[in-house]
Short mmCIF file of C-alpha atoms and ligand atoms in Angstrom, two decimals:
data_model
loop_
_atom_site.label_atom_id
_atom_site.label_comp_id
_atom_site.label_asym_id
_atom_site.label_seq_id
_atom_site.Cartn_x
_atom_site.Cartn_y
_atom_site.Cartn_z
CA MET A 53 108.51 103.28 56.08
CA GLU A 54 110.21 100.79 58.34
CA THR A 55 108.12 97.95 56.91
CA THR A 56 109.15 98.68 53.29
CA GLY A 57 110.58 95.61 51.59
CA LYS A 58 109.71 93.35 54.53
CA VAL A 59 107.06 90.70 55.08
CA ILE A 60 104.29 92.13 57.30
CA LYS A 61 102.42 89.99 59.82
CA CYS A 62 98.84 91.19 60.30
CA LYS A 63 95.23 90.22 60.80
CA ALA A 64 92.99 88.91 58.02
CA ALA A 65 89.74 86.95 57.67
CA VAL A 66 90.49 83.73 55.81
CA MET A 67 87.79 81.65 54.13
CA TRP A 68 89.06 78.07 54.49
CA GLU A 69 85.75 76.46 53.52
CA VAL A 70 82.62 77.57 51.66
CA GLY A 71 79.59 78.13 53.88
CA LYS A 72 81.60 78.30 57.11
CA PRO A 73 82.26 81.50 59.09
CA LEU A 74 85.43 83.35 58.12
CA SER A 75 88.35 82.79 60.41
CA VAL A 76 90.32 85.78 61.74
CA GLU A 77 93.97 84.76 61.56
CA GLU A 78 97.47 86.16 61.62
CA ILE A 79 98.81 86.10 58.05
CA GLU A 80 102.02 87.16 56.30
CA VAL A 81 101.84 89.70 53.50
CA ALA A 82 104.83 89.82 51.13
CA PRO A 83 106.20 93.13 49.84
CA PRO A 84 104.88 94.44 46.52
CA LYS A 85 106.73 93.32 43.38
CA ALA A 86 107.22 95.60 40.34
CA ASN A 87 104.05 97.55 39.44
CA GLU A 88 102.34 96.49 42.67
CA VAL A 89 101.17 98.47 45.69
CA ARG A 90 100.90 97.34 49.33
CA ILE A 91 98.04 99.06 51.13
CA LYS A 92 97.21 99.34 54.82
CA ILE A 93 93.44 98.88 54.82
CA VAL A 94 91.88 101.20 57.40
CA ALA A 95 88.20 100.44 56.78
CA THR A 96 86.38 97.76 54.81
CA SER A 97 82.69 96.98 54.39
CA ILE A 98 80.67 93.89 53.56
CA CYS A 99 78.85 93.76 50.21
CA ARG A 100 76.24 91.13 49.37
CA SER A 101 78.60 89.79 46.70
CA ASP A 102 81.06 88.75 49.45
CA GLU A 103 78.20 86.99 51.19
CA HIS A 104 77.11 85.22 47.97
CA VAL A 105 80.66 83.89 47.60
CA GLN A 106 81.02 82.99 51.26
CA HIS A 107 77.70 81.17 51.03
CA GLY A 108 78.74 79.42 47.80
CA THR A 109 75.90 80.82 45.66
CA LEU A 110 77.82 82.98 43.19
CA ILE A 111 81.17 82.03 41.72
CA GLY A 112 83.19 79.05 42.79
CA VAL A 113 86.35 80.53 44.30
CA LYS A 114 89.72 78.98 44.98
CA LEU A 115 90.44 78.18 48.60
CA PRO A 116 91.69 79.30 50.98
CA ILE A 117 91.00 82.91 50.03
CA ILE A 118 90.74 86.37 51.60
CA LEU A 119 87.46 87.99 50.53
CA GLY A 120 86.47 91.67 50.63
CA HIS A 121 86.36 94.20 47.80
CA GLU A 122 84.96 97.36 49.41
CA GLY A 123 87.77 99.01 51.29
CA ALA A 124 89.93 102.07 51.69
CA GLY A 125 93.33 102.69 53.18
CA ILE A 126 96.77 104.18 52.90
CA VAL A 127 99.64 103.11 50.66
CA GLU A 128 102.35 101.47 52.79
CA SER A 129 104.90 100.85 50.02
CA VAL A 130 105.11 100.53 46.26
CA GLY A 131 107.05 98.25 43.92
CA GLU A 132 109.40 99.36 41.18
CA GLY A 133 107.78 101.30 38.34
CA VAL A 134 104.70 102.51 40.25
CA THR A 135 104.00 106.15 39.45
CA SER A 136 100.31 106.86 40.15
CA VAL A 137 100.44 106.45 43.96
CA LYS A 138 103.09 106.83 46.65
CA PRO A 139 103.45 105.78 50.30
CA GLY A 140 101.12 107.81 52.52
CA ASP A 141 98.47 108.37 49.81
CA LYS A 142 94.84 107.64 50.64
CA VAL A 143 93.56 105.05 48.16
CA ILE A 144 90.65 102.79 47.20
CA PRO A 145 91.43 99.27 45.88
CA LEU A 146 89.57 98.52 42.62
CA TYR A 147 88.01 95.23 41.56
CA ASN A 148 87.40 96.92 38.20
CA PRO A 149 90.94 97.89 37.18
CA GLN A 150 91.88 100.45 34.55
CA CYS A 151 94.86 99.46 32.38
CA ARG A 152 94.12 102.22 29.83
CA GLU A 153 95.15 99.94 26.96
CA CYS A 154 92.52 97.25 26.42
CA ARG A 155 89.26 97.67 24.53
CA GLY A 156 87.31 97.87 27.80
CA CYS A 157 89.44 100.85 28.82
CA THR A 158 89.52 102.63 25.46
CA ASP A 159 86.04 102.02 23.98
CA PRO A 160 84.07 105.09 25.16
CA GLY A 161 80.93 102.98 25.68
CA ALA A 162 82.63 100.31 27.83
CA ASN A 163 83.99 100.38 31.37
CA VAL A 164 85.12 96.89 32.32
CA CYS A 165 88.89 96.50 31.94
CA HIS A 166 89.92 93.20 30.34
CA LYS A 167 92.52 92.74 33.08
CA ASN A 168 89.79 92.24 35.69
CA ASP A 169 89.40 88.99 37.63
CA ILE A 170 85.67 89.29 38.27
CA GLY A 171 84.99 85.61 37.53
CA GLY A 172 87.73 84.58 39.95
CA LYS A 173 89.73 82.65 37.32
CA ILE A 174 93.15 83.79 38.54
CA SER A 175 92.63 84.76 42.19
CA GLN A 176 96.29 85.70 42.31
CA MET A 177 98.54 88.55 41.23
CA ALA A 178 99.29 89.06 37.51
CA ASP A 179 102.42 86.83 37.74
CA ASN A 180 100.26 83.94 39.03
CA THR A 181 101.63 84.05 42.56
CA SER A 182 100.00 85.17 45.81
CA ARG A 183 101.32 87.71 48.32
CA PHE A 184 99.47 86.07 51.24
CA THR A 185 100.40 83.08 53.39
CA CYS A 186 98.85 81.71 56.55
CA LYS A 187 100.11 78.76 58.60
CA GLY A 188 102.58 77.99 55.83
CA GLN A 189 99.88 77.80 53.18
CA GLN A 190 99.38 80.08 50.19
CA ILE A 191 96.16 82.09 50.37
CA TYR A 192 94.35 83.28 47.23
CA HIS A 193 93.42 86.88 46.40
CA PHE A 194 89.76 87.80 45.78
CA LEU A 195 88.69 90.19 43.00
CA GLN A 196 92.25 91.59 42.93
CA THR A 197 91.48 93.44 46.16
CA SER A 198 91.14 91.15 49.27
CA THR A 199 90.21 93.98 51.60
CA PHE A 200 89.41 91.69 54.55
CA SER A 201 93.08 91.95 55.47
CA GLU A 202 94.87 94.68 57.40
CA TYR A 203 97.43 94.79 54.58
CA THR A 204 96.81 93.79 50.98
CA VAL A 205 98.80 93.91 47.75
CA VAL A 206 97.23 94.99 44.47
CA ASP A 207 98.43 95.75 40.98
CA GLU A 208 98.87 99.45 40.23
CA ILE A 209 95.95 99.26 37.78
CA ASN A 210 93.77 98.13 40.73
CA VAL A 211 94.17 101.20 42.92
CA ALA A 212 92.82 104.75 42.77
CA LYS A 213 94.34 107.68 44.64
CA ILE A 214 91.76 109.82 46.41
CA HIS A 215 91.79 113.27 47.97
CA ASP A 216 93.35 113.46 51.46
CA ASP A 217 90.17 114.91 52.96
CA VAL A 218 87.90 111.94 52.11
CA PRO A 219 86.95 110.02 55.29
CA LEU A 220 88.07 106.41 54.75
CA ASP A 221 84.84 104.92 56.16
CA GLU A 222 82.91 106.65 53.41
CA ALA A 223 85.60 106.01 50.80
CA CYS A 224 85.06 102.26 51.28
CA LEU A 225 81.57 102.54 49.83
CA ILE A 226 82.94 104.15 46.69
CA GLY A 227 84.90 100.91 46.18
CA CYS A 228 81.69 99.10 45.20
CA GLY A 229 78.19 99.63 46.63
CA PHE A 230 77.71 103.35 46.23
CA THR A 231 79.46 103.62 42.87
CA THR A 232 77.55 100.65 41.45
CA GLY A 233 74.12 101.97 42.38
CA TYR A 234 74.75 105.66 41.75
CA GLY A 235 76.40 105.05 38.36
CA SER A 236 73.60 102.69 37.30
CA ALA A 237 71.22 105.66 37.64
CA VAL A 238 73.30 108.58 36.37
CA LYS A 239 75.60 106.89 33.87
CA VAL A 240 73.98 103.63 32.71
CA ALA A 241 70.25 104.46 32.69
CA LYS A 242 70.99 108.20 32.34
CA VAL A 243 67.96 109.14 34.42
CA THR A 244 66.43 112.41 33.21
CA PRO A 245 64.91 115.27 35.25
CA GLY A 246 61.21 114.84 35.96
CA SER A 247 61.22 111.09 35.23
CA THR A 248 59.70 108.21 37.18
CA CYS A 249 62.01 105.46 38.51
CA ALA A 250 61.34 102.12 40.19
CA VAL A 251 64.07 100.59 42.36
CA PHE A 252 63.70 96.90 43.25
CA GLY A 253 65.71 95.95 46.35
CA LEU A 254 66.78 98.46 48.98
CA GLY A 255 70.17 97.23 50.14
CA GLY A 256 73.35 99.26 49.75
CA ILE A 257 73.06 99.04 45.96
CA GLY A 258 69.37 99.95 45.62
CA LEU A 259 69.67 102.84 48.08
CA SER A 260 72.62 104.16 46.06
CA VAL A 261 70.47 103.95 42.92
CA ILE A 262 67.95 106.13 44.79
CA ILE A 263 70.69 108.67 45.59
CA GLY A 264 71.61 108.72 41.89
CA CYS A 265 67.99 109.10 40.72
CA LYS A 266 67.57 112.02 43.09
CA VAL A 267 70.79 113.73 41.96
CA ALA A 268 69.59 113.27 38.35
CA GLY A 269 66.33 115.06 39.18
CA ALA A 270 63.79 112.22 39.00
CA ALA A 271 60.32 113.39 40.04
CA ARG A 272 59.09 110.03 41.37
CA ILE A 273 61.32 107.36 42.89
CA ILE A 274 59.34 104.24 43.76
CA ALA A 275 61.21 102.02 46.24
CA ILE A 276 60.30 98.32 46.33
CA ASP A 277 61.32 95.72 48.90
CA ILE A 278 59.79 92.77 50.75
CA ASN A 279 61.47 94.01 53.97
CA THR A 280 59.50 97.06 55.07
CA ASP A 281 62.23 97.94 57.59
CA LYS A 282 64.13 99.34 54.59
CA PHE A 283 61.49 101.94 53.74
CA ALA A 284 62.43 104.68 56.23
CA LYS A 285 66.00 104.83 54.90
CA ALA A 286 64.77 104.81 51.30
CA ILE A 287 62.55 107.83 51.99
CA GLU A 288 65.38 109.58 53.84
CA LEU A 289 67.63 109.16 50.79
CA GLY A 290 65.08 110.36 48.24
CA ALA A 291 62.38 107.75 47.52
CA THR A 292 58.98 109.36 47.06
CA GLU A 293 56.92 106.20 47.76
CA CYS A 294 57.53 102.64 48.97
CA ILE A 295 55.81 99.38 48.02
CA ASN A 296 56.00 95.89 49.49
CA PRO A 297 55.11 93.52 46.60
CA LYS A 298 53.76 91.05 49.16
CA ASP A 299 51.03 93.54 50.06
CA CYS A 300 49.88 93.90 46.44
CA GLU A 301 46.90 91.98 45.17
CA GLU A 302 48.13 92.13 41.59
CA PRO A 303 51.63 91.61 40.17
CA ILE A 304 53.78 94.63 40.94
CA HIS A 305 54.31 95.49 37.27
CA GLU A 306 50.56 95.73 36.73
CA LEU A 307 50.18 98.00 39.72
CA LEU A 308 53.04 100.21 38.49
CA ALA A 309 51.58 100.36 34.96
CA LYS A 310 48.33 101.70 36.44
CA THR A 311 49.97 104.31 38.65
CA THR A 312 52.59 105.57 36.16
CA GLU A 313 50.58 106.06 32.97
CA GLY A 314 51.71 102.78 31.45
CA GLY A 315 55.10 102.13 33.04
CA VAL A 316 58.13 103.77 34.61
CA HIS A 317 60.84 105.51 32.60
CA TYR A 318 63.63 103.67 34.42
CA SER A 319 63.67 100.50 36.52
CA PHE A 320 66.54 98.88 38.38
CA GLU A 321 66.97 95.34 39.74
CA CYS A 322 69.26 95.45 42.78
CA ILE A 323 68.72 91.97 44.26
CA GLY A 324 69.97 89.23 41.94
CA ASN A 325 66.61 87.46 41.53
CA PRO A 326 65.59 86.53 37.93
CA ASP A 327 61.87 86.76 38.77
CA VAL A 328 62.33 90.29 40.08
CA MET A 329 64.43 91.11 36.99
CA MET A 330 61.37 90.22 34.89
CA SER A 331 59.13 92.34 37.17
CA ALA A 332 61.50 95.28 36.80
CA PHE A 333 61.55 94.86 33.02
CA LEU A 334 57.76 94.53 32.76
CA SER A 335 57.35 97.65 34.93
CA SER A 336 59.11 99.80 32.34
CA TYR A 337 57.10 101.78 29.78
CA PRO A 338 56.83 99.53 26.66
CA GLY A 339 57.54 102.45 24.33
CA SER A 340 60.83 103.72 25.75
CA GLY A 341 61.48 102.30 29.24
CA VAL A 342 65.00 101.43 30.33
CA THR A 343 65.75 98.59 32.77
CA VAL A 344 69.15 98.12 34.36
CA ILE A 345 70.07 94.74 35.84
CA ILE A 346 72.56 95.21 38.68
CA GLY A 347 71.93 92.22 40.97
CA ALA A 348 74.14 89.16 40.53
CA ALA A 349 71.81 86.22 39.73
CA PRO A 350 72.76 82.62 40.56
CA LEU A 351 75.27 81.23 38.07
CA LEU A 352 73.07 79.12 35.76
CA SER A 353 69.85 81.16 35.96
CA GLN A 354 67.97 82.38 32.86
CA LEU A 355 65.44 85.10 32.05
CA PRO A 356 62.19 83.87 30.42
CA LEU A 357 62.02 86.80 28.03
CA ASN A 358 59.51 86.98 25.18
CA PRO A 359 61.41 89.01 22.57
CA LEU A 360 58.17 90.64 21.38
CA LEU A 361 58.24 92.61 24.61
CA LEU A 362 61.26 94.51 23.31
CA LEU A 363 59.77 95.59 20.00
CA GLY A 364 57.93 98.60 21.34
CA GLY A 365 61.25 100.24 22.14
CA ARG A 366 62.25 99.08 25.60
CA THR A 367 65.89 98.72 26.58
CA LEU A 368 67.15 95.97 28.88
CA LYS A 369 70.75 96.41 29.96
CA GLY A 370 73.12 95.55 32.73
CA ALA A 371 76.23 97.06 34.23
CA ILE A 372 79.16 96.39 36.47
CA PHE A 373 80.47 99.10 38.77
CA GLY A 374 77.76 101.51 37.62
CA GLY A 375 79.39 101.94 34.22
CA PHE A 376 82.30 103.77 35.87
CA ARG A 377 85.97 103.20 35.12
CA GLY A 378 88.34 102.24 37.90
CA LYS A 379 91.08 104.77 38.52
CA ASP A 380 89.80 107.99 36.94
CA ASP A 381 86.15 107.82 37.93
CA VAL A 382 86.81 106.61 41.47
CA SER A 383 89.19 109.51 42.15
CA GLN A 384 86.58 111.89 40.75
CA LEU A 385 83.73 110.38 42.80
CA ALA A 386 85.80 110.74 45.96
CA SER A 387 86.27 114.43 45.12
CA ASP A 388 82.54 114.79 44.38
CA LEU A 389 81.93 113.45 47.88
CA ILE A 390 83.97 116.29 49.38
CA SER A 391 82.15 118.86 47.28
CA GLU A 392 78.88 117.31 48.57
CA LYS A 393 77.46 116.45 45.15
CA PHE A 394 76.05 113.48 47.10
CA LYS A 395 76.39 111.96 50.57
CA VAL A 396 77.12 108.32 51.38
CA ASP A 397 77.13 108.32 55.19
CA GLY A 398 73.45 107.33 55.19
CA LEU A 399 74.46 103.93 53.79
CA ILE A 400 76.54 103.08 56.86
CA SER A 401 74.24 101.22 59.26
CA HIS A 402 76.80 99.59 61.56
CA LYS A 403 80.43 99.95 62.59
CA LEU A 404 82.22 96.95 64.11
CA SER A 405 85.75 95.95 64.92
CA PHE A 406 87.35 93.69 62.30
CA ASP A 407 87.26 90.77 64.76
CA GLU A 408 83.45 90.91 64.59
CA ILE A 409 83.37 90.31 60.82
CA ASN A 410 81.10 87.25 61.10
CA LYS A 411 78.60 89.31 63.07
CA GLY A 412 78.65 91.74 60.14
CA PHE A 413 77.77 88.89 57.74
CA ASP A 414 74.93 87.81 60.07
CA LEU A 415 73.49 91.34 60.11
CA LEU A 416 73.48 91.36 56.30
CA ARG A 417 71.84 87.92 56.08
CA LYS A 418 69.12 88.93 58.52
CA GLY A 419 68.39 92.07 56.49
CA GLU A 420 69.31 94.29 59.44
CA SER A 421 72.25 96.13 57.90
CA ILE A 422 72.88 98.26 54.83
CA ARG A 423 76.65 98.47 55.02
CA THR A 424 78.69 97.43 58.05
CA ILE A 425 82.08 99.13 58.25
CA LEU A 426 84.86 97.08 59.86
CA HIS A 427 87.88 98.77 61.44
CA PHE A 428 91.21 97.11 62.17
P1 LIG B 20 71.37 93.44 49.99
O1 LIG B 20 71.16 92.02 50.27
O2 LIG B 20 71.84 94.35 51.06
O3 LIG B 20 70.01 94.08 49.41
C1 LIG B 20 69.04 93.35 48.68
C2 LIG B 20 67.65 93.86 49.06
O4 LIG B 20 66.69 93.18 48.25
C3 LIG B 20 67.26 93.58 50.51
O5 LIG B 20 66.78 94.77 51.12
C4 LIG B 20 66.15 92.52 50.40
O6 LIG B 20 65.17 92.64 51.42
C5 LIG B 20 65.56 92.85 49.04
N1 LIG B 20 64.85 91.73 48.41
C6 LIG B 20 65.20 90.41 48.42
N2 LIG B 20 64.31 89.68 47.70
C7 LIG B 20 63.40 90.57 47.23
C8 LIG B 20 62.22 90.44 46.42
N3 LIG B 20 61.82 89.25 45.95
N4 LIG B 20 61.51 91.56 46.12
C9 LIG B 20 61.90 92.77 46.59
N5 LIG B 20 62.99 92.95 47.37
C10 LIG B 20 63.73 91.87 47.68
O7 LIG B 20 72.37 93.49 48.75
P2 LIG B 20 73.25 94.66 48.09
O8 LIG B 20 72.41 95.88 47.95
O9 LIG B 20 74.58 94.72 48.75
O10 LIG B 20 73.49 94.00 46.64
C11 LIG B 20 72.41 93.78 45.76
C12 LIG B 20 72.83 92.90 44.58
O11 LIG B 20 73.77 93.60 43.76
C13 LIG B 20 73.52 91.59 44.97
O12 LIG B 20 73.08 90.58 44.08
C14 LIG B 20 74.98 91.90 44.73
O13 LIG B 20 75.73 90.72 44.52
C15 LIG B 20 74.88 92.74 43.48
C16 LIG B 20 76.08 93.58 43.13
C17 LIG B 20 76.27 93.91 41.79
C18 LIG B 20 77.33 94.72 41.43
C19 LIG B 20 77.54 95.13 40.02
O14 LIG B 20 78.56 95.77 39.73
N6 LIG B 20 76.63 94.81 39.11
C20 LIG B 20 78.18 95.21 42.41
N7 LIG B 20 77.96 94.89 43.71
C21 LIG B 20 76.92 94.10 44.08
ZN1 LIG B 21 91.92 97.77 30.54
#
């Protein structure tokens, strides 16, 4: 390509300050170094985790930074030594890399690669430099992906090649929201046919859990949210009943115990609220229930858990990225999308131009959107 080896000037949303709207700027993106890949992002979507960070409620990030970790695009150029993707390939950037060497990549029960930057400690490329500059200043990378930029550079371990037929709008959702929720049901909880599931929180993550529970053959999928506007979509995607905890006279776990012969088989927390995590846990059947924590709780929060509650045989677990590995599983999920094992288009509530990114954040904050896709 004519841009190969050159600095590219393009559009990106820069976070200069926490809590302030992102600023759409022209930035410079350096060419990929050895083992790196420069990607033209075609579509990117806004996950609640981006909003937590933008709002300053999750991890403290380095500034200025380019957020965004749900995206899809086309490889523009590759650095020396890259073999798994080539220019022109459709790809999904991965915040959960796959180096294939560390314990996280080789232990069959694990999925989080040790080369991840999920806590934001590095916020740069592996050689501790950035590929982004704006107004003469270095800009940090976010979650090794920074998809709120028309061009981004990632390490080869942070990119998955996908089938040419996958629509990039839908591919974006495989980069986080869909994969996280779906995998939490089918891979982490291992929902069984005929079971009863309770899903707390009906955003992009919770709705994807519902899709997973349905694919796994759950008989009852109880969808729970304080925003009743979310119920129609939950039913459309497979929920069999919806409950607003605010309408209940008793605590939700007591109501669920009564209506599910003592508790649900599987419960999922998809919000990031420690109180709801306890409700989800207490809603599970004391003899064998499984609860999966997916929501990202505020940094210093704690669960007030009486250990006796575990002795009957309950399991409380958590997962990142739905228990899936980066490169291999993402490529496979993209292929499963083409073979219609599941559909993800129902998760796309809005499409905006990239310049309207702050409107996208507002829609999420107001509870009006599931996933907003931004196009450059
Ligand atoms: P989003 O904000 O779209 O959805 C949350 C839903 O929860 C909304 O529909 C709310 O109305 C609902 N809600 C809020 N409070 C309550 C309550 N007290 N009771 C019932 N419902 C409530 O978020 P999202 O779906 O994009 O993300 C959900 C969480 O998952 C969030 O914390 C995000 O940071 C986290 C996450 C985790 C992972 C992972 O790998 N573990 C990956 N991505 C996101
Ligand atoms: Zn690894």
